[in-house]
Amino acid sequence: MYDLDRYLNVRSAYGASVGPDGTLAFLLDATGTPQLWTLDEPRGWPVQRTFFEERVTFGSWAPERRELAFGMDEGGNERAQLYRLDADDGRITNLTARPDAKHRWGGWSHDGDRFAFASNRRDESVFDVYVQGRTETGDDATLVHEGDGWLSVGGWAPADDRLLVSQAHWNFDQDLYVLDVASGERRHLTPHDGDVRFTSAQWSPDGDALYLTTDYESDTKYLARLDLDALGADPDEADLAAALDTVADGGEWNVGGVALDDETGRLVYSRNVDGYTDLTVGELAGPTDIDEFPAPDLPGGVAGGVAFDEDAERFALSATGRTENTNVYVVDLESGEFERWTDASTAGIPRSSFVEPDLVRYPTFDDRSIPGYFSLPDDWEGGETPVIIDIHGGPESQRRPSFAGLTQYFLSRGYAVFEPNVRGSTGYGREYTHLDDVEKRMDSVADVEAAVECLTDHDAIDPDRVVAMGGSYGGFMVLAALTEYPDLWAAGVDVVGIANFVTFLENTGSWRRELREAEYGSLDDDRAFLASVSPINNVESIAAPLFVLHGANDPRVPLGEAEQIAEEAAAQGVPVEKLVFDDEGHGITKRENRIEAYTAVVDFLDEHV
């Protein structure tokens, strides 16, 4: 048996970018936080390029120079700044130097002379679009469009004259625009009614169309081509249905994303099949036709983050699975042959000791079938195995079977782990995702109760040792499960969770409030309902010991959520432990903090479970 430190020292390599000379850049957390590294050959000795205590969030090679752009925030505050790294002499330049504002990378122009980004530096609650020369810094950036919501930049048109811009109304409703860089004129491409997703948009090689994933007039997302000429210039008269053609249908599953090289028309897209990745590789043979190449049979079952090399003859991506820690692979596009380039360590733990989950489904209160991943320790004994129900955040998210060192540690210590994708999760169609909206919020908590009923009928599980654990929205689910079904639980672990929807919405980052109100309900219209489903207002029902973990700099779920639930639960006589990290935000990301945090969680569970 290996101790917790070893499991939390299992490394991850991801976030690939391929330079013009074929050099691979990627993020690796070998030092305790993700930093930027490069490799010149498969499984070679990597070169560390950044040396910060804070996490680097992305790296992107310039198209024609040995320069990398990267992002970094401070203490998890998510106010990322953009930097340029000269790969030859190691010099780093802070390109934005506005630590009070968020900066969201929008990509290099094709000649690498300019880059685009979105930022809320003018008004904290909205994002504007900026263009900046590669040697400019700070306030040298040119404001090309004043936004009125959550904007992000999707990349430059092939002629570098236009930018693709996305506006998110919430996670299940977006609009796409084309922004003329010279004039600042914005053209609306996706007029629609209701909630429709338009995601992963990419420019076509000639710049007269977009390839994207959407659930327009569909329950699941499909790969589509949006013809900009057929759409017309007047958005009031635009016929979106006539301009949108299906390229690939995901069937009962979502097409998750597409990467398209706008010079060659070569592309890679994925389907999310019950949480596992199914890749299609090919090149455009016509506006809606694809000549397919063999797809790589990557290990692990979950893959993403495609980055083409200069000629689109190869692409890099990361792959992971429950028994495979995350590494970067490079794939020959035409043959499907691949090599693993990075060698992220398993901290000396044999991969053969890692446990693969079973994909299961269980019935819930309204006879729906809820999917989840069930993992049992190798040496389980009938009726004596404690189980952790680990609930994902979001809620518009999905637990997928990627590597998790903490999960493997719990399994090595004799815990079973069950990870449900309760209603409201993504990956199973539009209808399923909307089953927990606003007034149906507590139906998803009932799905957790149904999971406990199912598990405690299993031969392995001890019904008196069931733990609820979750982060962010999953933290709310933990607290709600403890208040709604108090007799089921031996303990609860709430990580950066929501205790009070009213105070959460009042205090979350102003740039996020509108997006979250679309999911949870608004303060103006639904305050009474939000209060009624807030665990803080039912805290007297909690009977199980509670561990509360939070980051002091959390801009999404403010620290006050942890403070109020810990204080109120303790006042009710509940055994409560609270641990707050001053240098963390929405989640515990630094390895030394993770080791301290989850050592405390393990000790807590050992005592109470």
XYZ file of C-alpha atoms in Angstrom:
609
model
C 0.000 0.000 0.000
C 1.252 3.474 -0.901
C 0.585 6.564 1.179
C -1.555 9.497 0.079
C 1.468 11.640 -0.831
C 2.443 9.152 -3.509
C -0.998 9.121 -5.120
C -1.166 12.910 -5.123
C 2.304 12.992 -6.702
C 1.103 11.149 -9.803
C 1.786 13.712 -12.551
C -0.256 14.940 -15.494
C 0.945 16.254 -18.865
C -1.636 18.013 -21.048
C -2.445 21.244 -22.924
C -0.303 20.515 -25.999
C 0.810 23.053 -28.593
C 3.096 22.237 -31.539
C 5.630 24.852 -32.630
C 6.580 25.703 -36.221
C 9.734 23.581 -35.896
C 7.823 20.642 -34.401
C 8.717 21.339 -30.776
C 5.996 20.206 -28.408
C 4.938 22.531 -25.592
C 2.725 21.246 -22.806
C 1.769 21.744 -19.183
C 3.210 19.422 -16.533
C 2.632 19.560 -12.776
C 5.959 17.972 -11.789
C 6.855 20.891 -9.487
C 3.513 20.921 -7.690
C 1.741 23.386 -9.986
C 1.285 23.166 -13.768
C 4.210 24.825 -15.543
C 5.170 25.141 -19.200
C 7.617 22.546 -20.589
C 8.870 21.629 -24.071
C 10.069 18.466 -25.818
C 11.945 17.949 -29.092
C 11.425 14.190 -29.383
C 9.199 11.448 -27.980
C 9.973 10.483 -24.360
C 13.006 12.761 -24.386
C 14.207 14.858 -21.481
C 11.742 17.773 -21.184
C 12.876 21.362 -20.720
C 11.081 23.356 -18.041
C 10.239 26.819 -19.380
C 8.392 28.523 -16.484
C 9.298 28.450 -12.806
C 6.430 29.971 -10.864
C 4.683 28.970 -7.671
C 1.375 29.815 -9.340
C -0.271 27.624 -11.960
C 0.196 28.255 -15.680
C -3.173 27.836 -17.385
C -2.259 27.385 -21.079
C 0.616 27.614 -23.545
C 0.398 28.488 -27.258
C 3.239 28.612 -29.790
C 3.377 31.616 -32.095
C 2.914 30.517 -35.739
C 6.261 31.700 -37.149
C 8.509 32.365 -34.165
C 10.014 30.471 -31.272
C 7.730 32.294 -28.867
C 5.033 31.040 -26.567
C 2.092 32.866 -25.079
C 0.902 31.593 -21.718
C -1.525 32.556 -18.966
C -1.234 32.651 -15.187
C -3.372 33.893 -12.315
C -2.468 34.518 -8.673
C -3.622 32.410 -5.764
C -6.490 30.923 -7.742
C -8.194 34.309 -8.211
C -8.784 33.569 -11.952
C -7.662 37.067 -12.950
C -5.287 35.611 -15.492
C -2.576 37.720 -17.120
C -1.055 36.915 -20.513
C 2.700 36.516 -20.989
C 5.137 35.958 -23.855
C 8.112 33.601 -23.485
C 11.098 33.757 -25.839
C 12.032 30.089 -26.178
C 15.644 30.831 -27.130
C 16.727 33.137 -24.323
C 13.997 32.407 -21.754
C 12.879 36.020 -21.344
C 9.307 36.465 -20.142
C 7.228 39.584 -20.829
C 3.968 40.386 -19.070
C 1.780 41.354 -22.024
C -1.271 42.546 -20.110
C -0.057 43.771 -16.692
C -3.574 44.438 -15.424
C -3.820 42.234 -12.326
C -7.259 43.589 -11.466
C -8.786 42.116 -14.647
C -9.402 38.722 -16.235
C -7.799 38.033 -19.622
C -9.014 35.197 -21.839
C -6.710 34.143 -24.675
C -8.155 34.422 -28.189
C -5.271 33.192 -30.351
C -2.402 34.389 -32.519
C -2.924 35.888 -35.954
C -1.600 33.609 -38.684
C 1.641 35.610 -39.040
C 2.093 35.771 -35.272
C 2.366 39.567 -35.254
C -0.820 40.075 -33.228
C -2.987 38.250 -30.753
C -6.543 38.711 -29.553
C -8.123 38.340 -26.146
C -11.254 39.141 -24.161
C -11.036 41.042 -20.887
C -13.236 42.699 -18.288
C -10.705 45.482 -17.599
C -13.169 48.233 -18.635
C -16.118 46.901 -16.617
C -15.781 43.952 -14.248
C -19.172 42.529 -15.202
C -18.661 42.319 -18.993
C -15.954 41.297 -21.452
C -14.573 43.373 -24.311
C -12.464 42.228 -27.266
C -8.888 43.493 -27.678
C -6.156 43.087 -30.294
C -2.527 43.625 -29.350
C 0.807 43.521 -31.173
C 3.252 40.877 -30.010
C 5.728 43.495 -28.719
C 3.089 45.715 -27.091
C 2.288 45.558 -23.391
C -0.354 46.675 -20.933
C -2.513 49.527 -22.142
C -1.090 49.286 -25.675
C -3.883 46.832 -26.482
C -6.504 48.138 -28.915
C -10.109 47.874 -27.810
C -11.920 46.670 -30.936
C -15.317 45.893 -29.443
C -17.134 46.823 -26.237
C -19.067 43.813 -25.057
C -22.262 43.527 -23.079
C -21.836 40.071 -21.570
C -19.595 37.008 -21.327
C -17.535 37.183 -24.545
C -14.693 34.954 -25.663
C -12.615 35.012 -28.844
C -12.637 31.888 -30.987
C -9.807 32.702 -33.377
C -8.758 34.691 -36.446
C -10.219 34.266 -39.909
C -7.766 32.876 -42.509
C -7.140 36.415 -43.853
C -6.632 37.817 -40.308
C -9.263 40.459 -41.008
C -12.000 39.104 -38.747
C -12.380 37.445 -35.364
C -14.841 34.803 -34.324
C -16.550 35.830 -31.074
C -18.810 33.772 -28.830
C -21.214 35.178 -26.263
C -22.390 32.818 -23.527
C -25.785 33.509 -21.985
C -25.280 30.405 -19.880
C -23.696 27.014 -20.431
C -26.539 25.833 -22.649
C -27.101 28.962 -24.704
C -24.523 30.789 -26.831
C -24.428 33.125 -29.789
C -21.711 33.463 -32.415
C -20.547 36.682 -34.071
C -17.965 37.727 -36.634
C -16.090 40.863 -35.641
C -14.371 43.014 -38.278
C -11.019 43.932 -36.722
C -10.564 47.209 -38.602
C -14.057 48.640 -38.144
C -15.186 46.884 -34.950
C -18.450 45.996 -36.674
C -20.042 42.859 -35.218
C -22.230 40.541 -37.301
C -24.654 38.203 -35.528
C -24.534 34.676 -36.977
C -26.887 32.634 -34.818
C -30.253 34.338 -34.192
C -32.424 31.785 -32.408
C -35.162 31.281 -29.846
C -34.735 29.386 -26.616
C -31.533 27.740 -25.423
C -29.189 26.515 -28.151
C -25.521 25.584 -27.890
C -23.088 26.786 -30.565
C -19.662 25.578 -29.455
C -16.189 24.643 -30.667
C -16.554 26.875 -33.746
C -13.715 26.818 -36.309
C -13.087 28.796 -39.507
C -13.304 27.001 -42.834
C -10.219 27.180 -45.074
C -11.730 29.867 -47.312
C -13.222 31.838 -44.423
C -16.755 31.790 -45.806
C -18.127 29.262 -43.330
C -17.760 27.941 -39.809
C -17.638 24.362 -38.608
C -19.098 23.949 -35.141
C -21.012 21.702 -32.783
C -24.617 22.562 -31.981
C -27.885 21.136 -30.685
C -29.992 23.457 -32.860
C -33.315 21.618 -33.355
C -31.778 18.489 -31.771
C -31.531 16.844 -28.353
C -27.827 16.093 -28.825
C -24.998 18.061 -30.395
C -23.871 17.356 -33.954
C -21.094 18.650 -36.227
C -22.443 21.308 -38.584
C -21.315 23.766 -41.241
C -22.648 27.325 -41.055
C -22.537 29.001 -44.477
C -21.967 32.719 -43.854
C -23.079 33.748 -47.357
C -26.304 31.743 -47.149
C -27.027 33.347 -43.801
C -27.235 36.794 -45.360
C -26.010 40.111 -44.041
C -29.146 41.144 -42.144
C -29.570 39.157 -38.890
C -33.235 40.160 -38.745
C -33.827 38.288 -41.982
C -31.307 35.504 -41.468
C -32.494 31.940 -42.058
C -30.284 29.951 -39.708
C -31.896 26.637 -40.617
C -31.133 27.175 -44.316
C -27.512 28.123 -43.639
C -26.763 25.278 -41.213
C -25.930 21.872 -42.695
C -25.193 18.680 -40.797
C -21.713 17.262 -41.366
C -21.761 14.445 -38.790
C -24.560 13.342 -36.506
C -23.660 12.065 -33.066
C -26.815 9.962 -32.839
C -27.816 9.520 -29.197
C -24.469 10.995 -28.108
C -23.001 14.482 -28.300
C -20.326 15.480 -30.773
C -18.089 16.984 -28.143
C -15.754 19.207 -30.118
C -13.953 19.760 -33.401
C -10.447 20.929 -34.298
C -9.975 22.104 -37.897
C -6.814 23.267 -39.626
C -7.960 26.225 -41.724
C -5.197 25.824 -44.314
C -5.583 22.123 -45.175
C -9.133 21.324 -44.086
C -7.885 18.454 -41.962
C -9.935 17.887 -38.855
C -10.490 15.817 -35.743
C -13.787 15.604 -33.928
C -14.986 13.570 -30.979
C -18.160 11.941 -29.736
C -18.799 11.581 -26.023
C -20.084 8.003 -25.747
C -21.205 7.404 -22.170
C -18.257 9.471 -20.980
C -15.680 7.807 -23.225
C -14.117 9.512 -26.265
C -14.722 8.267 -29.795
C -12.445 10.120 -32.259
C -12.951 10.703 -35.981
C -9.982 11.906 -38.055
C -10.127 13.084 -41.648
C -10.099 15.986 -44.074
C -12.791 17.956 -45.836
C -13.657 16.545 -49.280
C -16.449 19.058 -49.815
C -18.477 21.471 -47.716
C -20.143 18.681 -45.728
C -18.121 15.617 -46.791
C -15.182 14.132 -44.882
C -12.634 11.638 -46.129
C -11.911 9.645 -42.975
C -8.518 8.306 -41.900
C -7.894 5.568 -39.318
C -8.548 6.825 -35.789
C -5.865 6.225 -33.140
C -6.635 3.629 -30.489
C -5.343 5.716 -27.589
C -5.062 4.273 -24.089
C -7.400 5.304 -21.315
C -10.608 6.050 -23.172
C -10.777 9.829 -22.627
C -8.921 12.234 -24.942
C -8.955 15.870 -26.043
C -7.041 19.094 -26.582
C -6.103 18.573 -30.248
C -3.283 20.727 -31.660
C -2.054 20.354 -35.264
C 1.534 20.732 -36.353
C 2.444 23.334 -38.990
C 1.428 21.205 -42.003
C -1.407 19.321 -40.261
C 0.404 16.056 -40.952
C 0.333 15.241 -37.239
C -1.623 16.359 -34.248
C -0.987 16.251 -30.514
C -3.571 15.609 -27.823
C -3.762 14.362 -24.258
C -5.271 11.038 -23.234
C -6.216 9.674 -19.843
C -8.202 6.966 -18.130
C -8.781 5.535 -14.693
C -5.699 3.360 -15.016
C -3.737 5.812 -17.215
C -2.493 9.128 -15.853
C -2.693 11.982 -18.358
C 0.003 12.176 -21.037
C 0.449 13.831 -24.425
C 0.449 11.722 -27.585
C 1.353 12.694 -31.150
C -0.683 11.060 -33.917
C 0.123 10.667 -37.611
C -3.038 12.028 -39.163
C -3.280 9.744 -42.194
C -2.249 6.434 -40.619
C -3.579 6.824 -37.076
C -0.267 5.622 -35.666
C 0.758 7.399 -32.482
C 3.562 7.806 -29.977
C 3.448 8.887 -26.398
C 5.697 11.940 -26.134
C 5.502 12.802 -22.452
C 6.436 10.610 -19.527
C 4.388 11.960 -16.637
C 5.312 9.870 -13.635
C 3.004 7.566 -11.687
C 5.156 8.299 -8.602
C 6.382 4.723 -8.681
C 2.906 3.241 -8.290
C 2.358 0.390 -10.783
C -0.374 1.152 -13.296
C -1.502 -2.431 -12.821
C -2.622 -1.531 -9.293
C -5.069 1.125 -10.491
C -8.749 0.154 -10.566
C -10.970 0.487 -13.645
C -14.618 1.414 -12.900
C -17.717 -0.339 -14.133
C -20.192 1.768 -16.084
C -23.563 1.158 -14.440
C -27.110 2.506 -14.443
C -29.551 2.583 -11.577
C -33.253 3.438 -11.267
C -34.411 6.612 -9.561
C -37.707 7.934 -8.194
C -39.338 8.647 -11.578
C -38.109 5.412 -13.211
C -35.329 7.160 -15.113
C -32.031 5.360 -15.470
C -29.101 7.293 -13.995
C -25.559 6.514 -15.263
C -22.519 6.328 -13.023
C -19.095 4.771 -12.494
C -18.725 2.186 -9.747
C -15.294 1.135 -8.482
C -14.681 -1.562 -5.886
C -11.394 -2.184 -4.074
C -9.686 -5.415 -5.069
C -9.980 -6.941 -1.593
C -13.582 -6.028 -0.768
C -15.475 -8.137 1.705
C -19.188 -8.689 1.652
C -21.197 -6.154 3.629
C -18.128 -4.463 5.114
C -17.014 -2.008 2.405
C -17.514 1.722 3.004
C -18.466 3.739 -0.072
C -17.828 7.335 -1.119
C -20.455 8.872 -3.391
C -18.395 11.455 -5.279
C -20.601 14.066 -6.968
C -19.283 16.278 -9.781
C -19.668 20.046 -10.012
C -21.292 22.082 -12.722
C -24.076 21.136 -12.640
C -23.755 21.285 -16.457
C -20.793 18.952 -16.373
C -20.126 15.236 -16.463
C -18.000 12.830 -14.503
C -15.820 10.981 -16.983
C -13.424 8.101 -16.280
C -10.200 10.127 -16.326
C -7.348 9.531 -13.894
C -7.814 10.683 -10.295
C -5.074 9.956 -7.783
C -7.328 10.619 -4.797
C -9.904 8.121 -6.098
C -7.233 5.466 -6.523
C -5.965 6.149 -3.008
C -9.417 5.640 -1.501
C -9.761 2.381 -3.435
C -6.367 1.231 -2.139
C -7.584 1.939 1.401
C -10.653 -0.254 1.037
C -13.291 2.309 0.086
C -15.610 1.764 -2.847
C -16.262 4.864 -4.982
C -19.475 5.648 -6.840
C -19.660 8.630 -9.223
C -23.181 9.326 -10.486
C -24.064 11.570 -13.410
C -27.346 12.702 -11.898
C -29.966 14.600 -13.894
C -28.615 17.959 -14.943
C -25.350 16.410 -16.117
C -24.156 16.972 -19.660
C -23.371 14.196 -22.106
C -26.837 12.655 -22.262
C -28.805 15.137 -24.313
C -30.517 18.472 -23.851
C -33.612 17.063 -22.109
C -31.569 15.282 -19.461
C -29.527 18.388 -18.706
C -32.643 20.513 -18.117
C -34.234 18.069 -15.667
C -32.796 19.946 -12.662
C -33.463 23.535 -13.757
C -34.696 25.993 -11.102
C -37.814 24.510 -9.450
C -36.601 20.963 -10.258
C -33.343 21.500 -8.369
C -33.977 18.951 -5.639
C -34.828 16.182 -8.113
C -31.087 15.782 -8.700
C -30.586 15.345 -4.952
C -33.245 12.621 -5.032
C -31.078 10.883 -7.643
C -28.294 10.751 -5.044
C -30.684 9.189 -2.525
C -31.607 6.585 -5.133
C -27.907 5.835 -5.634
C -27.572 5.094 -1.917
C -30.569 2.757 -2.068
C -29.012 0.909 -4.981
C -25.558 0.699 -3.424
C -26.711 -0.541 -0.050
C -28.368 -3.483 -1.804
C -24.963 -4.477 -3.197
C -23.249 -7.427 -1.514
C -20.063 -5.442 -0.892
C -21.408 -2.261 0.712
C -21.855 -1.488 4.402
C -25.041 0.670 4.548
C -23.838 2.340 7.751
C -20.664 3.680 6.129
C -21.790 5.824 3.201
C -19.978 9.133 2.559
C -21.114 12.079 0.406
C -18.256 14.050 -1.189
C -18.284 16.713 -3.888
C -16.820 19.997 -5.080
C -18.366 23.297 -6.208
C -21.959 22.516 -7.208
C -21.123 18.996 -6.050
C -20.460 20.573 -2.653
C -24.016 21.927 -2.674
C -25.222 18.423 -3.546
C -23.360 17.052 -0.515
C -24.928 19.613 1.812
C -28.376 19.121 0.283
C -28.094 15.341 0.587
C -27.120 15.707 4.254
C -30.109 17.965 4.955
C -32.702 16.141 2.831
C -31.721 12.581 3.710
C -29.848 12.861 7.022
C -30.166 9.204 8.033
C -28.226 7.895 5.030
C -24.824 9.345 5.754
C -21.843 8.497 7.912
C -20.045 11.713 6.859
C -19.974 14.518 4.308
C -17.071 16.310 2.586
C -17.950 19.680 1.052
C -15.232 21.181 -1.180
C -15.820 24.822 -2.283
C -19.555 24.181 -2.194
C -22.645 26.408 -2.204
C -24.480 26.577 1.115
C -26.843 29.464 0.363
C -27.930 30.258 -3.194
C -28.940 33.791 -2.229
C -25.588 34.802 -0.761
C -23.757 32.849 -3.462
C -25.449 34.809 -6.249
C -25.029 38.089 -4.370
C -21.297 37.573 -3.881
C -20.064 35.550 -6.847
C -17.980 37.352 -9.484
C -20.175 39.919 -11.212
C -19.145 38.558 -14.618
C -20.667 35.160 -13.670
C -23.935 36.163 -12.019
C -26.125 36.254 -15.125
C -24.819 32.891 -16.329
C -25.525 31.233 -12.998
C -28.958 32.797 -12.562
C -29.985 31.225 -15.870
C -29.370 27.815 -14.271
C -30.374 28.310 -10.639
C -33.007 31.067 -10.770
C -32.684 34.826 -10.339
C -32.468 36.909 -7.195
C -35.221 39.172 -8.487
C -37.719 36.487 -9.451
C -36.821 33.366 -7.475
C -35.344 34.563 -4.162
C -37.846 32.702 -1.996
C -37.330 29.471 -3.906
C -33.537 29.849 -3.800
C -33.735 30.282 -0.043
C -35.978 27.220 0.311
C -33.473 24.872 -1.385
C -30.397 26.342 0.314
C -28.874 23.845 2.765
C -28.065 26.642 5.220
C -31.791 27.071 5.834
C -32.219 23.383 6.645
C -29.002 22.984 8.588
C -30.799 21.669 11.675
C -31.377 18.421 9.759
C -27.672 17.605 9.373
C -26.682 14.651 11.545
C -23.501 13.394 9.893
C -20.019 14.782 10.661
C -19.023 17.396 8.103
C -15.672 18.420 6.614
C -15.602 21.801 4.823
C -12.704 22.695 2.509
C -12.327 26.028 0.690
C -9.926 28.500 -0.932
C -9.882 32.051 0.420
C -9.549 33.592 -3.072
C -12.447 31.705 -4.649
C -14.140 34.109 -7.129
C -16.881 31.648 -8.050
C -18.156 30.327 -4.721
C -16.984 32.888 -2.160
C -15.453 31.799 1.149
C -18.533 32.983 3.022
C -20.365 29.857 1.829
C -17.944 27.641 3.743
C -17.891 29.886 6.788
C -21.639 30.012 7.245
C -22.316 26.292 6.838
C -19.433 25.326 9.139
C -20.562 27.779 11.816
C -24.257 26.879 11.652
C -23.680 23.120 11.554
C -21.296 23.287 14.507
C -23.878 25.313 16.436
C -26.275 22.396 15.941
C -23.788 20.074 17.622
C -22.548 18.469 14.396
C -18.859 17.497 14.425
C -17.372 19.949 11.891
C -13.862 20.458 10.572
C -13.087 23.456 8.356
C -9.871 23.978 6.415
C -9.218 27.132 4.370
C -6.166 27.837 2.193
C -5.204 31.485 1.791
C -3.430 30.899 -1.549
C -6.147 28.907 -3.316
C -9.301 29.736 -5.231
C -12.064 27.547 -6.614
C -10.458 24.243 -5.745
C -7.188 23.126 -4.206
C -4.592 23.034 -6.989
C -1.122 23.279 -5.407
C 0.254 19.868 -4.570
C 1.498 20.727 -1.087
C -1.951 22.114 -0.275
C -3.697 19.088 -1.767
C -1.581 16.777 0.361
C -2.401 18.764 3.509
C -6.076 19.063 2.607
C -6.746 15.461 1.724
C -4.601 14.092 4.522
C -6.989 15.949 6.817
C -9.994 14.563 4.892
C -8.648 11.011 5.147
C -8.022 11.390 8.888
C -11.560 12.757 9.270
C -13.069 9.814 7.406
C -10.921 7.319 9.292
C -12.295 8.754 12.546
C -15.957 8.900 11.576
C -16.351 6.167 8.941
